[in-house]
Structures are given as C-alpha cells and as structure tokens.
C-alpha cells in the first residue's frame, strides 16, 4: 500500500495542536461567582420589583432587602436591641460549642481508645444519634427553663455527636505500622495516645468540629424558635409572624455571619495546629 | 569466565565472632485457630553478620521477626539477645519497616530521636540530637535535618528511618522488607547504602525479604523458610566477596545461588 501524496507531511513541520479548554476553566473563580450572583439577583429583582410576579410578603425585592440590611446593620452598630439579641445568640453558640467540643472529645476518646467504650458505650451513642434531636427541645425547656441554658443544651446536644464520631475515627486513624513502631519503642499506652494517636487524629477531630460549628448554630436558633427568649431566633420568629419578610431575610444574613465566623475560627485554628496536613507526604504514612 | 571451584551451597558453620542473637527450639502456635506458625526454629546471629530470611507468603517469617523484636511472645523455645531473654520491646533492638513511618508533625531530626524521647524523655532526646546529625550525614541526609517528612522522597524517608533505627546503638537490626515499597533503582541503591552503613557500624542485621536478589547481594547467610508449618529448611552461606557490588548480580555464582533458592522455594509455590 502506498500513501496518498497529499497525506505526506513536511518532515520539518512540528506537530502542534491546541487542547480545548472549556470557558469556565478560562475565567477566574471570582468572576464566575460574581456572574452567578448577578444572574440570581437579576432574576430575583425581575420577579419581585420589576414584574411583580411574587408578592413582597412571600419574597421582598433585592432593594427592600438591602434597605433592611442597612437598617439592621445600623441597629447592630449603634448597640440597639438587635445587638443585644445577637449577643444572646452568640453567647448561646459559644457555650454550646464549648460544651459539645469537650463532651464530644471526651466521649470520642472513650469510644476510640477503650474496648469498654467501643463495645458498651458506642451502641447507645449510635442509637441516640439516630433520634431527631430537635424533639428533645421541650424536655430541655422543661428541665432548664426558657432562659439561655435550655438553648445551650439543645445546641450542644446536636453538635456533640459529630465530634464523638470524628474523634473516635481519628484515634483509629494511626496505621498498623505506626502502632508497631510505638510498640517496638516500648511506648506506654499514654505515650502512644499523646504522641501518636492524638496528632494523627487531629485532622479528623477538626472535621467534626467544623460540622459541629454548623450544628451548634442550627441548634441555638431552633432552641430560640421553640423556647422564646431574647436571641436572634426569637427576633426572626417575631418578624415572620408580623409578615416582615425583608427583616427575616436580613436577620438570617447577619446570623449567617456568626456561623461563618465560628466556622472560619475553627478552620484557622486547624491550619495553625495541623500544619503538616496541607501537602502530600510521601515520606510520611502513605 | 570460569569460576574457581564453587563451594557447596549448604553451609558448614564457619568459625566466627561471638553470638549476639540466639534462638533455639522456637515454636509459635496460635491458640485461636491451632495454626502452627513456626516450629523448631534454631538460629544464631553473630556479631557483624548479615542474615536474611526468604520464603513464600505465610511461611512464618513475619512471625519470626515479631517474636525477635519482642512484639509477640513465643509458644516454646529460647529467644535470647545479648544474654538476656527477649520478653518485650527492647532499647537494644533497632527496627525498620516497609514504610518509613515518620511522624509528619516532627522534623527529620526529631523523628530520629523519637525512640530516645519515648524511652528516656525530652531532655535525653535533646542530648541525642548531635548524634542524630552525625547519622544523617552517614546516610547522606545532612541538609535535611530540619525538614518535615512531607518534603522527603520515599528513599530519603527510608534513610531517615535507618537513622532512627541506629540512634540508640542497637545490638541487632531487624529489617522487615525495608525497601520493598521503593522503585527498583532506588531499592538497589538503598541496598548498597545499607551494606555500607552496616559495615561502618559493624551492625548485626536480620533481614526479611521477598527478593532473592536482595537477600543474596546483602547477606552472609540466607535462611530459606517453608510454610505449613513454618520452618527453616536450609541455610545458605553466600560466598561472594565483600564489599558486594550491583555488578555481582551478573556473575554466574550469583545466578547459581539464586537458582538454587528459587528451586527450593519453587516446588512449594506452585502447589
């Protein structure tokens, strides 16, 4: 078989071709996010203020929401009643997170490190974890009253379980080789725990803490919805019952700032503490 | 090229230096499933000697190593290192595993003094740091003392773990397939490094490996093990001159020894 003359390529010519790159890969991330925000707010504006497809009681326009955001922001900055409510919720979230972190970590160590915890305690924890924990809210109110304590209890109750599970998983995470190394070095159980299992488990524990940071917010607001009090949750409920939908929107937005702050605080501490986990580590444990 | 009359492969015990590790009549039975992992194992490691054990999977070589390192109790027999019975982890045993197993949150030099830190505390570990630096120079990692393991290549990490094994001046080195996770070129190089280091330190070493070539190139003696029940079936003295080089792999004598071991193991492997 002979090749057709037109298929013979100039032997000096490079074989150069361009790989197709999708549009989304060529634009920077911030631009893609901005574009999406513009589109969503555009449609939102169209549906409410411009065309009136949706009633302002159901969905306020972006303009109204912005106005109310500014109003609430001013109230917060000038130390108005909303700041007091935010402070109440912040305190609830803080204490609940602290309690969940210590209880979750302790139970996680018990379950992850002791046979008793693994065999006897874990099944109960799994059973409780499958229950809808919000259903316990009336009990907490009955036990602890309408003050901040019942909200702290509910929020902590919800947030404890992810920390238990991730701490226990973290304590299992040390490899067989690492355990053997410590055994061969004659390390005591305590040394193995502190020098090996705890550091190895830290990334897992922080994953649990991040999930808990989200859960503790949900728990605190649910508690305030159900048990009243002076927090942001009560404020949202009042605004909703007065059909002040823009207010509900802006309160939720400011509330999400609290959640974000807690989440990034945990992420920041993790970055400082678990400095070695950022890169691949071929020399470490594979 | 003609070989000067090869000696018989099966050993007659040569006159050697003092025994370091002595194992006699060693048996291990797992009560749980009545499995006899080892039966009647006798072996002596002499000072400065490099001995390997080869065998197919399940021949009990890992069990033997675990008993020798004090991680597993024997069912029967004597296990004596430097005149003292091995009844648990010991400071005068240096170990190396398939994985380097460096702790990623400690720098290379901190990893190396870890055995000292565990046994004698932080102050002793700090005092051992100059010695760790010396060892790092010995393995050619002098510039990497304060680097975290995440920045080391696989071969470098294993060299660091050699230093960790040597830091407490152990009487015996127990090597559990130390380079089997490395690529072949690196492994050859590391084997030569290991030979050099063992010669310089006059180490007594015991290597478990799957690689016949590795065992032959490194060892003074090779123990061939067979499974069900795990036992030593033959001891082979490697009479290649020292220092060994990678070129020796191409000599007829090398091929002869490998062929002999393969023959011993082969019958088992295909059953």
XYZ file of C-alpha atoms in Angstrom:
557
model
C 0.000 0.000 0.000
C 1.269 3.429 -0.869
C 0.291 6.552 0.957
C -1.572 9.194 -0.955
C 0.735 12.072 -1.857
C -1.382 14.704 -0.069
C -1.042 12.827 3.248
C 2.740 13.117 3.279
C 3.615 15.693 5.896
C 6.573 18.018 5.679
C 9.197 16.233 7.870
C 10.322 19.541 9.335
C 6.900 20.613 10.429
C 6.135 20.388 14.182
C 3.060 18.551 15.296
C 1.470 21.341 17.219
C -2.137 21.413 18.269
C -4.132 23.206 20.898
C -6.027 21.452 23.632
C -9.589 22.656 24.004
C -10.153 24.460 27.309
C -13.714 24.984 28.466
C -14.828 28.574 29.031
C -15.403 28.000 32.773
C -11.746 26.949 33.145
C -10.533 30.122 31.494
C -12.299 32.690 33.669
C -11.137 33.364 37.253
C -13.170 31.987 40.096
C -14.266 35.348 41.492
C -15.647 36.333 38.111
C -17.684 33.134 37.881
C -19.066 33.729 41.384
C -19.868 37.357 40.572
C -21.578 36.362 37.338
C -23.761 33.858 39.168
C -24.673 36.426 41.842
C -25.617 38.988 39.163
C -27.790 36.452 37.364
C -29.578 35.287 40.522
C -30.167 38.800 41.877
C -31.241 39.905 38.399
C -33.916 37.228 38.188
C -34.904 37.932 41.792
C -35.281 41.650 41.014
C -37.199 40.861 37.851
C -39.610 38.567 39.654
C -40.311 40.985 42.525
C -39.744 44.703 41.925
C -39.960 44.842 38.105
C -42.683 42.388 37.161
C -44.416 41.751 40.481
C -44.710 38.014 39.874
C -44.135 37.303 43.526
C -45.867 39.076 46.423
C -43.499 41.119 48.646
C -44.861 39.214 51.659
C -43.527 35.978 50.163
C -40.325 37.396 48.739
C -39.158 41.002 49.161
C -37.241 42.622 46.321
C -33.429 42.889 46.472
C -33.801 46.636 47.030
C -36.088 46.217 50.046
C -33.822 43.570 51.469
C -30.808 45.833 51.062
C -32.632 48.706 52.766
C -33.499 46.473 55.665
C -29.970 45.075 55.811
C -28.716 48.638 56.228
C -31.330 49.340 58.887
C -30.465 46.234 60.882
C -26.767 46.919 60.398
C -27.189 50.405 61.853
C -29.140 48.998 64.785
C -26.375 46.479 65.429
C -23.635 49.099 65.168
C -25.353 51.614 67.414
C -25.915 48.989 70.076
C -29.661 48.688 69.623
C -31.924 45.892 70.806
C -30.809 43.684 67.909
C -27.212 43.786 69.095
C -28.416 42.529 72.446
C -30.253 39.689 70.680
C -27.176 38.867 68.615
C -25.075 38.877 71.779
C -27.517 36.460 73.440
C -27.318 34.080 70.481
C -23.529 34.437 70.310
C -23.240 33.503 73.970
C -25.537 30.524 73.426
C -23.479 29.354 70.448
C -20.188 29.883 72.293
C -21.165 27.885 75.368
C -22.873 25.177 73.339
C -19.787 24.784 71.137
C -17.503 24.650 74.141
C -19.650 22.017 75.866
C -20.070 19.994 72.653
C -16.329 20.104 71.975
C -15.349 18.923 75.459
C -18.110 16.325 75.809
C -17.648 15.125 72.225
C -13.895 14.865 72.571
C -14.069 13.029 75.915
C -16.670 10.559 74.684
C -14.739 10.191 71.429
C -11.595 9.252 73.357
C -13.612 6.804 75.462
C -15.114 5.173 72.382
C -11.975 5.316 70.250
C -9.437 4.251 72.842
C -11.127 1.802 75.219
C -12.693 -1.538 74.459
C -15.402 -0.736 77.009
C -16.288 2.444 75.140
C -16.245 0.721 71.800
C -18.338 -2.246 72.880
C -20.656 -0.867 75.567
C -20.972 2.888 75.021
C -20.892 3.204 71.233
C -24.143 1.302 70.521
C -26.041 3.668 72.804
C -24.485 6.695 71.182
C -25.432 5.402 67.732
C -28.988 4.804 68.956
C -29.283 8.333 70.353
C -27.692 9.795 67.248
C -30.404 8.324 65.034
C -33.094 10.127 67.039
C -34.287 13.511 65.777
C -32.506 15.563 68.405
C -34.739 18.610 67.967
C -37.504 16.528 69.523
C -35.683 16.830 72.823
C -36.209 20.620 72.870
C -39.376 20.536 75.018
C -37.546 18.380 77.547
C -34.648 20.788 77.762
C -37.091 23.677 78.231
C -38.897 21.764 80.944
C -35.638 20.956 82.696
C -33.763 24.209 82.215
C -36.437 26.838 81.664
C -36.880 29.481 78.980
C -33.540 31.117 79.595
C -30.373 30.616 77.542
C -29.500 27.337 79.333
C -32.123 25.254 77.501
C -30.904 26.591 74.121
C -27.297 25.869 75.045
C -28.300 22.329 75.986
C -30.142 21.663 72.716
C -27.383 23.151 70.566
C -24.669 21.252 72.439
C -26.704 18.049 72.247
C -26.961 18.338 68.471
C -23.305 19.251 67.964
C -21.750 16.636 70.254
C -22.297 13.599 68.041
C -20.232 14.570 65.004
C -17.333 15.346 67.345
C -17.622 11.951 69.080
C -17.654 10.089 65.794
C -14.791 12.029 64.245
C -12.644 11.850 67.383
C -13.130 8.086 67.600
C -12.339 7.741 63.887
C -9.255 9.907 64.381
C -7.994 7.651 67.137
C -8.319 4.678 64.833
C -6.504 6.512 62.046
C -2.946 5.673 63.101
C -1.648 2.971 60.768
C -0.631 -0.544 61.754
C 3.000 0.386 61.051
C 2.885 3.420 63.318
C 1.361 1.378 66.140
C 4.012 -1.292 65.658
C 6.738 1.359 65.706
C 5.481 2.726 69.014
C 5.154 -0.759 70.431
C 8.681 -1.608 69.339
C 9.944 1.569 71.002
C 8.337 0.389 74.222
C 5.894 3.321 74.324
C 3.286 3.236 77.081
C -0.401 3.453 76.253
C -0.437 7.090 77.374
C 2.606 7.925 75.209
C 1.019 6.225 72.207
C -2.152 8.208 72.839
C -0.498 11.595 73.203
C 2.423 11.264 70.803
C 0.773 9.236 68.057
C -2.990 8.845 68.114
C -3.925 12.393 69.090
C -1.798 14.157 66.443
C -2.807 11.612 63.793
C -6.449 12.146 64.703
C -6.370 15.956 64.724
C -7.492 16.426 61.100
C -10.462 14.138 61.809
C -11.289 15.922 65.047
C -11.309 19.266 63.247
C -13.635 17.911 60.597
C -16.005 17.009 63.437
C -15.585 20.461 64.978
C -16.484 22.117 61.674
C -19.640 20.032 61.364
C -20.389 20.879 64.993
C -19.926 24.603 64.296
C -22.743 24.366 61.777
C -24.863 22.162 64.039
C -24.500 24.419 67.041
C -25.956 27.336 65.055
C -28.920 25.278 63.933
C -29.437 24.063 67.491
C -29.294 27.527 69.025
C -31.782 29.015 66.562
C -34.128 26.035 66.831
C -33.992 26.399 70.600
C -34.862 30.078 70.329
C -37.714 29.358 67.936
C -39.217 26.830 70.297
C -38.321 28.291 73.653
C -38.532 32.017 73.046
C -36.034 34.126 74.949
C -34.093 37.154 73.763
C -31.968 35.746 70.962
C -31.867 36.248 67.206
C -34.107 33.240 66.700
C -36.898 34.876 68.677
C -36.397 38.063 66.642
C -36.726 36.133 63.385
C -39.873 34.435 64.584
C -41.436 37.719 65.656
C -40.628 39.354 62.320
C -42.040 36.393 60.452
C -45.256 36.456 62.427
C -45.619 40.161 61.556
C -45.068 39.273 57.882
C -41.967 41.472 57.877
C -40.208 39.268 55.327
C -37.343 41.693 54.485
C -36.455 41.709 58.191
C -36.420 37.906 58.286
C -34.071 37.908 55.317
C -31.638 40.399 56.753
C -31.651 38.774 60.190
C -30.802 35.433 58.576
C -27.952 37.060 56.650
C -26.451 38.608 59.780
C -26.925 35.341 61.611
C -25.031 33.512 58.893
C -22.107 35.854 59.586
C -21.983 34.448 63.116
C -21.963 30.903 61.757
C -19.261 31.781 59.236
C -17.150 33.421 61.925
C -17.294 30.290 64.086
C -16.555 28.020 61.129
C -13.560 30.036 59.999
C -12.281 30.340 63.542
C -12.174 26.537 63.712
C -10.608 26.336 60.244
C -7.988 28.910 61.253
C -7.047 27.039 64.418
C -6.844 23.830 62.377
C -4.498 25.442 59.880
C -2.199 26.593 62.670
C -2.300 23.322 64.576
C -2.347 20.725 61.776
C 0.334 22.397 59.709
C 1.638 19.152 58.251
C -1.590 18.064 56.614
C -1.523 20.510 53.719
C 0.773 18.739 51.290
C 1.145 15.173 50.104
C 3.570 13.398 52.318
C 5.313 10.538 50.532
C 7.801 10.241 53.364
C 5.101 10.010 55.956
C 2.468 7.393 56.223
C 1.080 6.733 52.798
C 34.992 -16.634 32.547
C 35.491 -19.630 34.730
C 34.593 -19.784 38.377
C 37.075 -21.082 40.849
C 35.567 -24.305 42.066
C 32.345 -23.277 43.805
C 31.922 -24.247 47.382
C 28.899 -26.350 48.284
C 25.904 -24.144 48.936
C 24.768 -25.745 52.125
C 26.739 -24.362 54.961
C 29.157 -25.836 57.341
C 29.367 -23.396 60.220
C 32.441 -21.253 59.767
C 34.429 -20.116 62.752
C 33.044 -16.682 63.569
C 32.768 -13.979 66.179
C 30.631 -14.031 69.308
C 26.898 -14.744 69.075
C 24.572 -11.765 69.545
C 21.138 -13.219 68.995
C 20.362 -16.842 69.812
C 17.155 -18.657 69.051
C 16.697 -22.325 69.899
C 13.764 -24.730 69.549
C 11.455 -21.825 68.867
C 7.818 -22.671 68.137
C 4.789 -20.486 67.792
C 1.247 -21.795 67.772
C -1.743 -19.526 67.544
C -4.217 -20.898 70.054
C -7.133 -19.205 68.310
C -7.006 -21.371 65.180
C -4.476 -24.013 66.197
C -2.178 -22.745 63.495
C 1.468 -23.667 63.859
C 3.225 -20.599 62.519
C 6.725 -21.721 63.464
C 8.190 -24.993 64.512
C 11.635 -25.800 65.868
C 13.474 -22.737 64.610
C 17.134 -22.573 65.553
C 19.274 -19.661 64.561
C 22.239 -17.662 65.763
C 23.256 -14.201 64.635
C 26.909 -13.463 65.194
C 28.390 -10.025 65.748
C 28.650 -8.082 62.486
C 26.798 -10.690 60.496
C 24.071 -10.001 57.940
C 21.486 -12.781 57.778
C 18.379 -12.853 55.608
C 15.320 -14.993 55.651
C 13.404 -15.697 52.462
C 10.278 -17.691 51.865
C 6.839 -17.523 50.332
C 3.983 -15.678 51.999
C 2.732 -17.393 55.124
C 5.997 -19.210 55.835
C 6.192 -17.572 59.244
C 8.982 -15.099 58.565
C 6.932 -12.149 59.804
C 6.000 -14.098 62.921
C 9.665 -14.869 63.470
C 10.558 -11.200 63.153
C 7.784 -10.164 65.543
C 8.990 -12.655 68.130
C 12.567 -11.474 67.666
C 11.502 -7.856 68.180
C 9.587 -8.714 71.348
C 6.216 -7.783 69.860
C 4.895 -11.342 70.065
C 5.544 -13.995 72.716
C 6.845 -17.391 71.588
C 4.970 -20.567 72.478
C 8.107 -22.580 73.097
C 11.856 -22.181 72.916
C 14.627 -19.750 73.769
C 14.876 -16.223 72.383
C 17.967 -14.523 73.791
C 19.588 -11.245 72.770
C 22.947 -10.322 74.328
C 22.458 -12.949 77.003
C 19.068 -11.622 78.108
C 15.768 -13.225 77.109
C 13.560 -11.083 74.867
C 10.257 -10.640 76.676
C 9.049 -7.382 75.198
C 10.166 -4.290 73.339
C 13.831 -3.508 73.978
C 16.044 -0.494 73.515
C 18.848 -2.597 72.019
C 16.665 -3.724 69.116
C 16.518 -1.457 66.081
C 13.641 -1.932 63.688
C 12.808 -0.853 60.198
C 9.545 -1.432 58.359
C 8.328 -1.476 54.798
C 7.056 2.067 55.287
C 9.368 4.732 56.668
C 6.661 5.585 59.213
C 7.986 9.032 60.035
C 5.655 11.231 62.043
C 4.661 14.100 59.737
C 4.444 16.669 62.543
C 8.052 16.161 63.582
C 11.103 17.259 61.640
C 13.504 14.632 60.335
C 15.889 15.048 63.249
C 13.014 14.987 65.774
C 11.802 11.755 64.194
C 15.240 10.240 64.537
C 15.500 10.938 68.271
C 11.911 9.728 68.850
C 12.996 6.345 70.313
C 15.144 8.198 72.852
C 12.298 10.600 73.598
C 9.891 7.722 74.239
C 12.300 5.772 76.442
C 14.208 8.476 78.297
C 12.247 11.694 77.877
C 12.727 15.027 76.172
C 15.996 16.001 77.825
C 17.732 12.818 76.681
C 16.253 13.280 73.208
C 17.703 16.766 73.065
C 21.080 15.453 74.130
C 20.940 12.884 71.316
C 20.464 15.485 68.584
C 24.202 15.834 67.745
C 24.357 12.072 67.289
C 21.255 12.274 65.053
C 23.046 14.847 62.901
C 26.036 12.520 62.588
C 23.771 9.689 61.473
C 22.047 11.951 58.958
C 25.456 12.725 57.481
C 26.203 8.997 57.404
C 23.134 8.341 55.225
C 23.680 11.465 53.132
C 20.789 13.481 54.516
C 22.897 16.092 56.311
C 20.999 19.017 54.809
C 17.566 17.671 55.615
C 17.654 17.577 59.413
C 15.080 20.309 59.924
C 12.786 19.408 57.075
C 9.385 17.798 57.634
C 8.946 14.269 56.245
C 6.347 15.524 53.758
C 9.212 17.099 51.829
C 11.319 13.911 51.660
C 11.196 11.412 48.803
C 10.455 7.765 49.557
C 14.142 6.823 49.505
C 15.111 9.776 51.690
C 12.389 8.898 54.178
C 13.721 5.343 54.430
C 17.224 6.697 55.001
C 15.858 8.813 57.833
C 14.249 5.701 59.277
C 17.662 3.988 59.106
C 18.955 6.800 61.329
C 16.037 6.354 63.736
C 16.865 2.656 63.922
C 20.536 3.376 64.659
C 20.095 6.233 67.148
C 20.101 4.029 70.263
C 23.099 1.945 69.127
C 21.068 -1.253 68.953
C 22.733 -4.650 69.301
C 20.717 -6.021 66.410
C 18.905 -4.555 63.414
C 15.630 -6.190 62.402
C 14.640 -5.229 58.865
C 11.156 -6.046 57.636
C 11.294 -5.687 53.834
C 12.630 -2.177 54.326
C 12.904 -1.103 50.690
C 10.135 -3.094 49.058
C 7.927 -0.033 48.679
C 10.618 1.834 46.718
C 11.141 1.766 42.980
C 13.710 -0.704 41.724
C 16.568 1.710 41.019
C 16.204 3.379 44.398
C 15.992 -0.006 46.068
C 19.254 -1.210 44.511
C 20.929 1.987 45.608
C 19.495 1.761 49.123
C 20.681 -1.826 49.437
C 24.214 -0.732 48.681
C 23.834 2.104 51.182
C 22.569 -0.357 53.770
C 25.586 -2.570 53.178
C 27.945 0.397 53.611
C 26.186 1.588 56.771
C 26.124 -1.881 58.319
C 29.839 -2.272 57.554
C 30.691 1.103 59.067
C 28.610 0.459 62.180
C 29.591 -3.215 62.362
C 25.905 -3.959 62.742
C 24.382 -7.334 63.264
C 21.411 -7.403 60.930
C 18.480 -9.674 60.206
C 16.517 -9.035 57.029
C 13.151 -10.404 55.974
C 12.578 -10.065 52.252
C 10.706 -11.352 49.239
C 13.500 -10.501 46.878
C 16.031 -13.282 46.372
C 18.460 -10.929 44.623
C 18.308 -8.505 47.526
C 18.905 -11.287 50.026
C 21.874 -12.680 48.097
C 23.562 -9.337 47.485
C 23.332 -8.275 51.149
C 23.727 -11.421 53.202
C 26.430 -13.548 54.700
C 23.862 -16.266 55.219
C 20.354 -16.870 53.934
C 17.752 -18.922 55.759
C 15.164 -20.472 53.496
C 11.789 -20.966 55.156
C 8.828 -23.057 54.121
C 5.227 -22.862 55.359
C 2.777 -25.259 56.992
C 4.332 -25.408 59.486
C 6.791 -22.518 59.228
C 10.328 -23.846 59.495
C 13.847 -23.261 58.258
C 14.631 -25.818 55.584
C 18.073 -24.707 54.541
C 20.832 -22.332 55.460
C 22.945 -20.997 52.617
C 26.284 -19.297 53.069
C 26.848 -16.587 50.463
C 30.497 -16.700 49.489
C 30.523 -13.661 47.228
C 33.375 -11.368 48.285
C 32.744 -8.139 50.196
C 32.078 -5.371 49.580
C 29.331 -6.516 47.294
C 28.533 -4.535 44.178
C 25.477 -4.459 41.950
C 27.644 -5.870 39.145
C 27.855 -9.145 41.064
C 24.231 -9.750 40.112
C 25.534 -10.636 36.653
C 28.095 -13.200 37.826
C 27.465 -16.927 37.336
C 27.913 -17.587 41.047
C 25.143 -15.126 41.896
C 22.843 -16.743 39.366
C 23.680 -20.157 40.720
C 22.752 -19.195 44.269
C 19.503 -17.507 43.231
C 18.610 -20.503 41.083
C 19.272 -22.838 43.977
C 16.956 -20.882 46.331
C 14.320 -20.496 43.671
C 14.448 -24.244 43.158
C 13.966 -24.809 46.888
C 11.008 -22.465 47.087
C 9.550 -23.158 43.688
C 8.267 -26.596 44.474
C 6.246 -25.086 47.289
C 4.997 -22.059 45.445
C 3.275 -23.945 42.681
C 1.493 -26.489 44.802
